[in-house]
Coordinates of C-alpha atoms in Angstrom, one line a residue:
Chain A
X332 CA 88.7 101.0 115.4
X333 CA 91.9 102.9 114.0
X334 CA 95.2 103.3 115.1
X335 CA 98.4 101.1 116.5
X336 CA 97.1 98.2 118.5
X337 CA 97.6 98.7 122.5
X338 CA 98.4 94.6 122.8
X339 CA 100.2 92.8 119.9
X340 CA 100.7 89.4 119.5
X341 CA 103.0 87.6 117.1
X342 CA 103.1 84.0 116.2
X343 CA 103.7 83.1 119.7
X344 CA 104.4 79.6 121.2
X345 CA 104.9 78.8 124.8
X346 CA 106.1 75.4 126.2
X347 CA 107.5 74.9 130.2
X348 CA 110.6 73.3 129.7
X349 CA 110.5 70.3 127.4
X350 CA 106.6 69.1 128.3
X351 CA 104.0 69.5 125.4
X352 CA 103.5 73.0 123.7
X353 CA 100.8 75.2 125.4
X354 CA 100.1 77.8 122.8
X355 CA 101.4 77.6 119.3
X356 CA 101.1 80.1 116.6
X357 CA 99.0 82.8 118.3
X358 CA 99.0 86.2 116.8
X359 CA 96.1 88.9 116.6
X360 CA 96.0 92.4 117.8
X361 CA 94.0 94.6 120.1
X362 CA 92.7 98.1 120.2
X363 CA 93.0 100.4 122.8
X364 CA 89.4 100.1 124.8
X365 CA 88.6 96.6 123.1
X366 CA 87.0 94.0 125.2
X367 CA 88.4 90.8 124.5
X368 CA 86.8 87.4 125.4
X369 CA 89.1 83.9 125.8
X370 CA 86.8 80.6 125.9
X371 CA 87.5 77.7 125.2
X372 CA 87.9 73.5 126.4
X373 CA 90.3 73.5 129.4
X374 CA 94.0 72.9 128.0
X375 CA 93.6 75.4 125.9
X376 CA 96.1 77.5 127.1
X377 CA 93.6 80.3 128.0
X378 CA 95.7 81.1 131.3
X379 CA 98.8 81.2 129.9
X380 CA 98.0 83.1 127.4
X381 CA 96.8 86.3 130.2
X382 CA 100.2 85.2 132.1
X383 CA 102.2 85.3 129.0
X384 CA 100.7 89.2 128.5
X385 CA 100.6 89.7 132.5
X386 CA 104.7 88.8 132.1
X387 CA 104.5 86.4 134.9
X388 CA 105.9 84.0 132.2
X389 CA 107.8 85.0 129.2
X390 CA 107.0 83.6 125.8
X391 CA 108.7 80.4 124.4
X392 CA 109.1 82.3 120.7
X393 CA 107.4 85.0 118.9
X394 CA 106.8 88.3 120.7
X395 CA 104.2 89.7 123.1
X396 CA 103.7 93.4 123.2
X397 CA 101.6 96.3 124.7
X398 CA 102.5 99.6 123.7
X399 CA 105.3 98.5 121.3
X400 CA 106.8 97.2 124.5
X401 CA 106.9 93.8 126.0
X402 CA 104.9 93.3 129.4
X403 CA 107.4 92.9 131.9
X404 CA 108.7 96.6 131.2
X405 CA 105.2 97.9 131.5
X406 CA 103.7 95.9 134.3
X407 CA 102.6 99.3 136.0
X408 CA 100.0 99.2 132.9
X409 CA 98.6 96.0 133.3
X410 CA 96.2 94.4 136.2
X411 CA 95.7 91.5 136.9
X412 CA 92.4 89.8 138.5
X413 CA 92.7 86.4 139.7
X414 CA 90.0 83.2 139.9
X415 CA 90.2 83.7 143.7
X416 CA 89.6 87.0 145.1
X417 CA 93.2 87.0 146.3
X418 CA 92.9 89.2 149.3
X419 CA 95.1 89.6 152.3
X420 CA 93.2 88.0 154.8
X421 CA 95.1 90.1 158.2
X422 CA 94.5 93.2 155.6
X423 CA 91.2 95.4 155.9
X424 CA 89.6 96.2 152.6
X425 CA 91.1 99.4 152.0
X426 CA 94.2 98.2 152.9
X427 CA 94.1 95.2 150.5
X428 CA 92.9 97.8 147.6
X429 CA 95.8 100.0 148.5
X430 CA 98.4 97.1 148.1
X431 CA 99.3 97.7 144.8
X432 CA 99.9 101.6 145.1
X433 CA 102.3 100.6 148.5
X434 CA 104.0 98.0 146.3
X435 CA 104.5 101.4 143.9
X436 CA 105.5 103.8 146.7
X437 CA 102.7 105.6 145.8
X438 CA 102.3 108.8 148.6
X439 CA 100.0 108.2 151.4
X440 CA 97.7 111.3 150.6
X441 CA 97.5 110.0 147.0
X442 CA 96.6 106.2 148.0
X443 CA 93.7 107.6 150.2
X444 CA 92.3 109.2 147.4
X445 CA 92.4 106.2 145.1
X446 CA 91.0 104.0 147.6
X447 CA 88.2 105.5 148.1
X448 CA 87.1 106.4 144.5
X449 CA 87.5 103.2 143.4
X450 CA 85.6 101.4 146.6
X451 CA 83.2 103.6 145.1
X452 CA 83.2 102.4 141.5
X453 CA 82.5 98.8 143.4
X454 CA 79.9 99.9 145.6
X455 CA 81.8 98.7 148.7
X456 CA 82.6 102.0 150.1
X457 CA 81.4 101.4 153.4
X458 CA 83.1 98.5 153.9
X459 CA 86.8 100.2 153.7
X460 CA 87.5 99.2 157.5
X461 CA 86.2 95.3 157.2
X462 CA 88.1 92.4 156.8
X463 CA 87.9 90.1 154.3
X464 CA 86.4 87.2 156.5
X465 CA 83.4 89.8 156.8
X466 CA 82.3 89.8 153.1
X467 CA 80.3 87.6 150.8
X468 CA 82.0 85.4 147.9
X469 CA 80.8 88.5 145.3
X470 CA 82.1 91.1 147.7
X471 CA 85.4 90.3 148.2
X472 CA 85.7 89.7 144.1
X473 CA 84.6 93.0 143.9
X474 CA 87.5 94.2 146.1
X475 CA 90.1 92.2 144.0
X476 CA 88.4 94.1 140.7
X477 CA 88.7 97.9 143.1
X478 CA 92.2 96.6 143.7
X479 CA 93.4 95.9 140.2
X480 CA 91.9 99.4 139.0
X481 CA 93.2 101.4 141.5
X482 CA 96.3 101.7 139.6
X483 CA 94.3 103.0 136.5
X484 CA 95.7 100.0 134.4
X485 CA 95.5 100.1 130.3
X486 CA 94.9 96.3 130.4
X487 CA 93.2 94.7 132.3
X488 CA 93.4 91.0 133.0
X489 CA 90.7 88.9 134.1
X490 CA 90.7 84.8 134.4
X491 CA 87.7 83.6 135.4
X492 CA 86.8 86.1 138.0
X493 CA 83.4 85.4 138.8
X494 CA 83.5 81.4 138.0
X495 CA 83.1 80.5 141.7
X496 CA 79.8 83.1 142.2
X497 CA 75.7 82.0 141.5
X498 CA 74.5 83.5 138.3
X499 CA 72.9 86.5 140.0
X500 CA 75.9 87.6 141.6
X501 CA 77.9 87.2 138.4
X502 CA 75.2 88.8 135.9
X503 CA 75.3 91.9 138.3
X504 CA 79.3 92.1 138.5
X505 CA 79.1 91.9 134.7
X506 CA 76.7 94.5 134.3
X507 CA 79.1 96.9 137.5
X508 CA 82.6 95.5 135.3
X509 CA 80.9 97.0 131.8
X510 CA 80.0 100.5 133.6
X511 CA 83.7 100.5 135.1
X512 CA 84.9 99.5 131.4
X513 CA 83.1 103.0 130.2
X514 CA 84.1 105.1 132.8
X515 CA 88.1 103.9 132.1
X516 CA 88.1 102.2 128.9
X517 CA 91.0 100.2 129.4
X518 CA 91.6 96.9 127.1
X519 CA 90.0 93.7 129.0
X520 CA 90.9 90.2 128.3
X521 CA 88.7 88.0 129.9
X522 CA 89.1 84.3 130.4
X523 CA 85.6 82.5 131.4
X524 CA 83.9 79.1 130.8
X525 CA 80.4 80.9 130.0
X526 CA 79.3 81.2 126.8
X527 CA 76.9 84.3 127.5
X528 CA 79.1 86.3 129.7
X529 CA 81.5 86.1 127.3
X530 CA 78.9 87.3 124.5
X531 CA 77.1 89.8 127.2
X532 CA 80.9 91.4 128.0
X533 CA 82.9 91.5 124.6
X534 CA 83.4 93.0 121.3
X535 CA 85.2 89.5 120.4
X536 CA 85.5 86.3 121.4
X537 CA 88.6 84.6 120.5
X538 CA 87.9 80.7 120.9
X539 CA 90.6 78.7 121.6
X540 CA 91.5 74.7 120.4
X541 CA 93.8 72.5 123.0
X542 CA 96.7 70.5 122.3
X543 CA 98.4 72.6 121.4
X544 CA 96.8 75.6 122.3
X545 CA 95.7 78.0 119.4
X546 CA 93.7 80.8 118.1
X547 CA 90.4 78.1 116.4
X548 CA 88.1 81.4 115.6
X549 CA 87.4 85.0 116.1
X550 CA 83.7 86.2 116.2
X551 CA 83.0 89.5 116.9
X552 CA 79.9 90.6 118.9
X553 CA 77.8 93.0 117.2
X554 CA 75.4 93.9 120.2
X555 CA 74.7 97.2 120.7
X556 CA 76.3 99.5 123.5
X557 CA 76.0 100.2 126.5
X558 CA 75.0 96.7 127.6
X559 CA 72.6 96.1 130.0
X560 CA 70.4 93.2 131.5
X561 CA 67.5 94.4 129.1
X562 CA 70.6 92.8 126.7
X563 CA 70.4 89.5 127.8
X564 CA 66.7 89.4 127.3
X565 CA 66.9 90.1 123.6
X566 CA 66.4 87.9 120.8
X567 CA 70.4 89.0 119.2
X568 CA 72.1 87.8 122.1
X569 CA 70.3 84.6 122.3
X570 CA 71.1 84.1 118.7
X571 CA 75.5 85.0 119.5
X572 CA 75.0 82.4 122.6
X573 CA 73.4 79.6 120.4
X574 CA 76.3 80.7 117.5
X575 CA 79.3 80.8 119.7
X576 CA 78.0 77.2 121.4
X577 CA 78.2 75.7 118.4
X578 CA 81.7 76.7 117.7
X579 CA 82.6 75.5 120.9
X580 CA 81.0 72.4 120.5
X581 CA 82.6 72.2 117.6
X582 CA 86.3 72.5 118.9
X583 CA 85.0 70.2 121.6
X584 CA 84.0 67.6 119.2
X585 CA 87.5 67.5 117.3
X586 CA 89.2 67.6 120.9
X587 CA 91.0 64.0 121.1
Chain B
X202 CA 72.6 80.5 183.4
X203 CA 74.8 81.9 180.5
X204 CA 77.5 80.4 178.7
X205 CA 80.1 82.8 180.1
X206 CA 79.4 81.8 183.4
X207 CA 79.4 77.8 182.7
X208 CA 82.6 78.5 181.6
X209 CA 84.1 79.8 184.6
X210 CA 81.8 77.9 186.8
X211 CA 83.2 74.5 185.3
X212 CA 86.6 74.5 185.9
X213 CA 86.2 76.3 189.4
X214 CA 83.8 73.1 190.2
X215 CA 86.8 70.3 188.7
X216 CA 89.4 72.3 191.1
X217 CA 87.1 72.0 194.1
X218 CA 86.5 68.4 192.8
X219 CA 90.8 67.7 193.0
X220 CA 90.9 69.1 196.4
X221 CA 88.6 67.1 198.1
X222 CA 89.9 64.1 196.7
X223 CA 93.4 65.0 197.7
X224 CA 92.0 65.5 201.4
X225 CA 90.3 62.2 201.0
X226 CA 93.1 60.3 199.6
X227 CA 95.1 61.9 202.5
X228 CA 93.5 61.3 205.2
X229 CA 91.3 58.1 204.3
X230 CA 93.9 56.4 202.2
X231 CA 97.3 57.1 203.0
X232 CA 98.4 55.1 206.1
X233 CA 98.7 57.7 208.9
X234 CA 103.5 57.0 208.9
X235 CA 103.2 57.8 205.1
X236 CA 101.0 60.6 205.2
X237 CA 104.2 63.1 204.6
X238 CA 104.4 61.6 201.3
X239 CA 101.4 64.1 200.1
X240 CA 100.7 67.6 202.4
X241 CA 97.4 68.9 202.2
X242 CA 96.7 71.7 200.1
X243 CA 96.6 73.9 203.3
X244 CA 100.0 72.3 204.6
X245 CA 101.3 73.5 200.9
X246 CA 99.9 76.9 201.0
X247 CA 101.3 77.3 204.3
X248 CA 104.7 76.3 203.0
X249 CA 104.2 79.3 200.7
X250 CA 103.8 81.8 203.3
X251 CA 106.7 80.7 205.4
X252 CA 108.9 80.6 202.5
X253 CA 107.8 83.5 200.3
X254 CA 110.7 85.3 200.2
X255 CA 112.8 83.1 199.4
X256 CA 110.6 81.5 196.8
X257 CA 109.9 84.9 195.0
X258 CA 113.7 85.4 195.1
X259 CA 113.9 82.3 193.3
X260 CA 110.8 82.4 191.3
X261 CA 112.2 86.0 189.8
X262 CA 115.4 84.5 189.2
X263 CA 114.1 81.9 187.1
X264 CA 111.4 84.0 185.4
X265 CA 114.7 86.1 184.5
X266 CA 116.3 83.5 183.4
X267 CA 113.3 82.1 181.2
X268 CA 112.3 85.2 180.0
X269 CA 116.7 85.8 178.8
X270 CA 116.2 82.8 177.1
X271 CA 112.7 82.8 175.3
X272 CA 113.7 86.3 174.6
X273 CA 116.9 85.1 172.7
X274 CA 115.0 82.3 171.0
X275 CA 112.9 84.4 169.6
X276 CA 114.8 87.0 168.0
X277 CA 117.7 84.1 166.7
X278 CA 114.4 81.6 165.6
X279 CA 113.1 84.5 163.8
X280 CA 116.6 85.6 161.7
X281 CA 117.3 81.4 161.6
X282 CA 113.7 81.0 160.0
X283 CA 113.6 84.0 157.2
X284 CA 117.2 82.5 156.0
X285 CA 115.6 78.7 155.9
X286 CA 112.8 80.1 154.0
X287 CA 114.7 81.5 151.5
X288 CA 115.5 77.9 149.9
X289 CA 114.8 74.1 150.1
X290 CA 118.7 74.0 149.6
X291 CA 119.2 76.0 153.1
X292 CA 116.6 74.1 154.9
X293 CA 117.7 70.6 153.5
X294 CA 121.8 71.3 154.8
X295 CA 120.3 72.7 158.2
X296 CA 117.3 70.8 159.9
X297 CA 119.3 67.7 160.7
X298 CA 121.4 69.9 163.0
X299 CA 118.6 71.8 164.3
X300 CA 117.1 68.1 165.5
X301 CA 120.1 67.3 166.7
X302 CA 120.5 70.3 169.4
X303 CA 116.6 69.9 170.2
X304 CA 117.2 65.6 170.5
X305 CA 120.3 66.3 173.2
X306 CA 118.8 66.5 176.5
X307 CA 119.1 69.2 178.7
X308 CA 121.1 67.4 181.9
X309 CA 123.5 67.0 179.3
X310 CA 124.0 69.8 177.8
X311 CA 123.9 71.7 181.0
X312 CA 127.5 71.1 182.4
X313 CA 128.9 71.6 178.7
X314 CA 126.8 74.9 179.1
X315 CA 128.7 75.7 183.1
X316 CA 132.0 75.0 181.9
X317 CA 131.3 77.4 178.5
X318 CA 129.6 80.2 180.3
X319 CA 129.7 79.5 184.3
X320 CA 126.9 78.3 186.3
X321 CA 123.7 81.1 187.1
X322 CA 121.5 83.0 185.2
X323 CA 123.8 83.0 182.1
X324 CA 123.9 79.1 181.8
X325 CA 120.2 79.0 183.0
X326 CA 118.9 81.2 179.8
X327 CA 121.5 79.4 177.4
X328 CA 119.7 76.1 178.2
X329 CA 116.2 77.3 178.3
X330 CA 117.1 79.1 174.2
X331 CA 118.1 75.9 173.4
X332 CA 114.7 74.3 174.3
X333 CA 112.5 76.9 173.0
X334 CA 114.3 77.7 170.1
X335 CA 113.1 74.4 168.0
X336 CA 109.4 74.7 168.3
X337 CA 109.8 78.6 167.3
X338 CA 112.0 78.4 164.2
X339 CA 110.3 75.0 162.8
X340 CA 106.7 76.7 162.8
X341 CA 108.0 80.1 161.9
X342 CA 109.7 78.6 158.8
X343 CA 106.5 76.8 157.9
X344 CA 104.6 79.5 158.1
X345 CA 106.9 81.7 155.8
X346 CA 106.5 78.6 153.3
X347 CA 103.3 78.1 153.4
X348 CA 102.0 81.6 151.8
X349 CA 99.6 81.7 149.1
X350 CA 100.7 80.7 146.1
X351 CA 97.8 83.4 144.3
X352 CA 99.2 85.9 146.6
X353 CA 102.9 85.6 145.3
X354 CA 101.8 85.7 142.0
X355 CA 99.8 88.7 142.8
X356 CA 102.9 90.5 144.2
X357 CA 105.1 88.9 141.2
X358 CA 102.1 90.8 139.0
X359 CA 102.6 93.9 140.5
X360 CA 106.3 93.4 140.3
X361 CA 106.9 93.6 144.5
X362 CA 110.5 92.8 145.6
X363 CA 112.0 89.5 147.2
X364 CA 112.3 92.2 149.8
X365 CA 108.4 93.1 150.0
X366 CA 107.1 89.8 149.3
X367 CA 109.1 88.7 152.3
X368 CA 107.6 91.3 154.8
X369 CA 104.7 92.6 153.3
X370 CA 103.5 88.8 152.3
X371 CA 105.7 86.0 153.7
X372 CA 106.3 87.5 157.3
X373 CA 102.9 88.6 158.0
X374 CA 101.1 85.7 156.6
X375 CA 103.2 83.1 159.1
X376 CA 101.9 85.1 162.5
X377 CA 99.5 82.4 163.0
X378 CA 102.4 79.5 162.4
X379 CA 104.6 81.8 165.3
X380 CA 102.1 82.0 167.8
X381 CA 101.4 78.6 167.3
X382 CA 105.3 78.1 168.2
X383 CA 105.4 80.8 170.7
X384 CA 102.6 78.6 172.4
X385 CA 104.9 75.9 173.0
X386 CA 108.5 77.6 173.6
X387 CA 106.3 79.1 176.3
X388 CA 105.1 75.9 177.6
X389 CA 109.1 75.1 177.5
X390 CA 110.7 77.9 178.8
X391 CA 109.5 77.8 182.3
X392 CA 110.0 74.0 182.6
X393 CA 113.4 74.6 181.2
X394 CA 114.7 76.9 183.0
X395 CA 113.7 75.4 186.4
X396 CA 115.5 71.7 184.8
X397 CA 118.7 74.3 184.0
X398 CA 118.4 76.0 186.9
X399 CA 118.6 72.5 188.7
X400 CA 122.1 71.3 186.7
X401 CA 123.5 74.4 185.8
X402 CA 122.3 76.8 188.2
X403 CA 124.2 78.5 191.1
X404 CA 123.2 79.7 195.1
X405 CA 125.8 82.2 194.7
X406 CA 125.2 85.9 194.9
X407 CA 121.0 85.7 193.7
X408 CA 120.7 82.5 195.6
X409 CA 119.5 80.6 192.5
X410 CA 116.0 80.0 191.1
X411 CA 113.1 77.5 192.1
X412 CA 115.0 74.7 190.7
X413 CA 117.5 75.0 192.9
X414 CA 114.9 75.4 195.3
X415 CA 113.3 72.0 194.8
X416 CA 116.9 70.1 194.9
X417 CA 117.6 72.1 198.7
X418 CA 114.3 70.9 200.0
X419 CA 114.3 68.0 198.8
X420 CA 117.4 67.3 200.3
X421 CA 116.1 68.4 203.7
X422 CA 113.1 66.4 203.2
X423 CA 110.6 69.9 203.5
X424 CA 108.0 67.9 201.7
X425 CA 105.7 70.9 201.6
X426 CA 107.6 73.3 200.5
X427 CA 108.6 71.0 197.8
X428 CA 104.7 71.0 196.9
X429 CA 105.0 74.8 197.7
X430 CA 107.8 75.0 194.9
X431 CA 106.0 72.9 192.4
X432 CA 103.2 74.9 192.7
X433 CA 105.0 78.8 192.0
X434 CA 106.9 76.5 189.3
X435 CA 103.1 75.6 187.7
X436 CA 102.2 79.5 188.4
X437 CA 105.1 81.1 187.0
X438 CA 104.5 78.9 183.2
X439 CA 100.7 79.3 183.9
X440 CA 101.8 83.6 183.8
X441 CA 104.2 82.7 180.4
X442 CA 101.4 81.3 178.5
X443 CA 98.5 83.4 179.7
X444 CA 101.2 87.1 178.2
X445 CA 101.8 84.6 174.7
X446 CA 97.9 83.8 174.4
X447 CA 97.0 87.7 175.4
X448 CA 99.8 88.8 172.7
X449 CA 98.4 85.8 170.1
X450 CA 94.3 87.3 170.7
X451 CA 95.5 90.9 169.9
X452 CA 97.7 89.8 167.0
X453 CA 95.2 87.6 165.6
X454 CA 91.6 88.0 166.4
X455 CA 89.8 90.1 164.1
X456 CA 91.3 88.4 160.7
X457 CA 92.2 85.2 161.3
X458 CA 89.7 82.0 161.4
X459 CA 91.0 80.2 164.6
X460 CA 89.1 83.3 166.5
X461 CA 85.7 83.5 166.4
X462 CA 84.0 86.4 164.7
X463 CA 82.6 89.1 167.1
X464 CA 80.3 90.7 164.3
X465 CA 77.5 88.2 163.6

């Protein structure tokens, strides 16, 4: 991949206040339509690093940037997908999907629209008129991911979104999030504990050390596209698992 | 037999159960020179229909008075609240004072209240805001506190306003916490304004409400319509509460978790 990177970052630390640094150092670049995992031990400032690009929190030194721009002045870009599914519980589904377009003062007619194509894109179309008390664990994350890409975001930001689902659940929600990542190729940074969702999602991992926080490795992902569970089954996938285990091990091994 | 019958059927039985033992308590227990003391249920409902239209004068001239008041509460809780949740700092300077209004009682406050604003209907619904205004702004303020902290950052994300995290987030999320003290100013508003209507309230012109009532029969020792006051008294809160739990059902029942779901 070509061309001026859609997310820039450059030797950026972040500390709150005067309590110990949380990231130091961290620079690298991402393309426009990259896939970009964040493992690592907890500590490692994996969070703050999506808030730091989200612009809930601005950076100690060094400069974040997407588009050339820092995040704060382009937050209509970015989306954010939280570890809870974050709903409105007194809001119906659509409603919930359609509060960041109302936060926008997006028209009515338009918001209608955008609802519904994207409860599509989730498969949860017929549940526009429930509440959230009325859905499963996996379908009300699925309503936070329809939420955060009804604004047709060109970042999307995703800390460990399906941590608190079963494995089935989550392999399926990987498999729907890599068909919605085709159809709208915007740039994903995605914070998770799991070694093979991380593999199974990214074009790179970036593995993070604690204390302080920083950039230990970058290993791309050379598996094939598109993804699909036949993926997991493969003998290449097994063999990026075992190698990124070991580099996390690793980190885990030299954590204090 | 179906649960929705128990339901009804069990409470009907405990009533039945309370009036036979007040007949039996009257008439077995109660030497025969003190019997006056408690009127049989009969005796009380007959109290009613000899004085009904002077007890639904009074009964409407409390409920006015009640309803003033709650009204006010409600409105000045609800402005008070939204400004104490806007900072520790704010609710820190002000809740000692707040206590302070709620901790005086109302017999005392009541001729401060005559002499600011006269006796009647006026002083009646200035005592009964002051008793059901604590309930209503603590809970209300809680509730506008005690949002989400995902959810604000989810709004910060989307970069909302202090203005539309406040009512599209803050205000919407602490229904539950102002029902909750809606329950109670309604428990309060009722007994308050008959206790106001009792130190503060006047015969003149609407012929004051059931409180004065109860201190005119009293003193002509009308034991049953005493009883038969009591009871409209008992009705008229029982009618407050059943409006504020009727409101709370339709406000709350299809999202949040205190209702039960209808759909499984």
């Amino acid at each position: 991949m070509a061309g001026p990177p859609l997310v820039e970052f450059r030797d950026v630390t972040k500390r709150f206040g005067e309590g110990p640094i949380v990231l130091q150092g961290i620079s690298f670049a991402a393309q426009p339509g990259e896939f970009i995992s964040l493992i690592g031990p907890s500590g490692c400032g994996k969070s703050t690093l999506l808030r730091l690009l989200a612009g809930l929190t601005p950076a100690s030194s060094g400069e974040v940037a997407v588009e050339g721009r820092p995040p704060a002045a382009v937050k209509g870009q970015l989306a954010f997908v939280f570890q809870e599914p974050t709903l409105l519980p007194w809001r119906t589904v659509a409603d919930n999907v359609a509060v960041p377009q109302i936060l926008r003062g997006v028209p009515a007619t338009e918001r209608v629209a955008t609802v519904a194509r994207v409860l599509d894109l989730v498969r949860l179309g017929q549940h526009a008129a429930s509440y959230p008390r009325q859905l499963s664990g996996g379908q009300k994350m699925r309503v936070s991911l329809a939420r955060a890409l009804a604004l047709t975001p060109k970042v999307m930001l995703l800390d460990e979104p399906f941590g608190a689902l079963d494995e089935m659940t989550r392999e399926h929600l990987n498999e729907e999030l890599l068909a919605i990542h085709a159809q709208q190729q915007w740039t994903g940074f995605f914070v998770t504990h799991s070694v093979a969702e991380a593999v199974f999602l990214s074009h790179r991992i970036l593995v993070l050390a604690p204390h302080p926080g920083r950039i230990h490795s970058e290993i791309a992902v050379p598996l094939a596209w598109p993804r699909t569970e036949e993926t997991r089954l493969g003998p290449d996938f097994h063999e990026l698992v075992a190698g990124v285990s070991r580099v996390l091990r690793s980190v885990e091994r030299t954590t204090p | 037999m179906s649960r929705h019958a128990f339901k009804l059927l069990l409470p009907a039985a405990t009533g039945a159960l309370l009036i036979a033992a007040w007949y039996a308590l009257h008439f077995w227990v109660i030497p025969e020179d003190q019997r006056f003391l408690l009127p049989t249920p009969d005796a009380i409902l007959h109290a009613v229909r000899e004085n009904a239209a002077y007890l639904s004068r009074a009964a409407l001239n409390t409920a006015r008075g009640a309803l003033l008041g709650f009204g006010l509460a409600v409105v000045v809780s609800f402005a008070l609240a939204l400004l104490l949740s806007w900072s520790a700092a704010v609710r820190a300077a002000l809740y000692p004072y707040l206590m302070a209004v709620q901790l005086t009682p109302l017999p005392v406050l009541a001729p401060i209240c005559v002499i600011w604003v006269g006796a009647g209907l006026k002083s009646v619904a200035l005592l009964t805001f002051v008793i059901a205004f604590f309930p209503l702004v603590v809970n209300t303020t809680q509730g506008l506190v005690s949002v989400d902290r995902n959810l604000v950052e989810l709004f910060a994300s989307y970069g909302a306003s202090r203005w539309q995290q406040l009512f599209r987030l803050r205000v919407p999320g602490a229904l539950p916490y102002f029902f909750t003290g809606l329950r109670i100013a309604a428990t309060l508003a009722p007994i308050g304004a008959v206790v106001a209507d009792m130190n503060a309230g006047s015969s003149a012109g609407d012929g004051g409400g059931l409180g004065f009532a109860a201190v005119i029969f009293n003193s002509q020792a009308k034991f049953p319509a005493l009883f038969a006051t009591a009871l409209v008294t008992c009705l008229l809160g029982f009618l407050f509460n059943v409006v504020i739990l009727i409101l709370e059902w339709w406000a709350l029942h299809h999202w949040h978790d205190s209702y039960e779901r209808t759909d499984r």
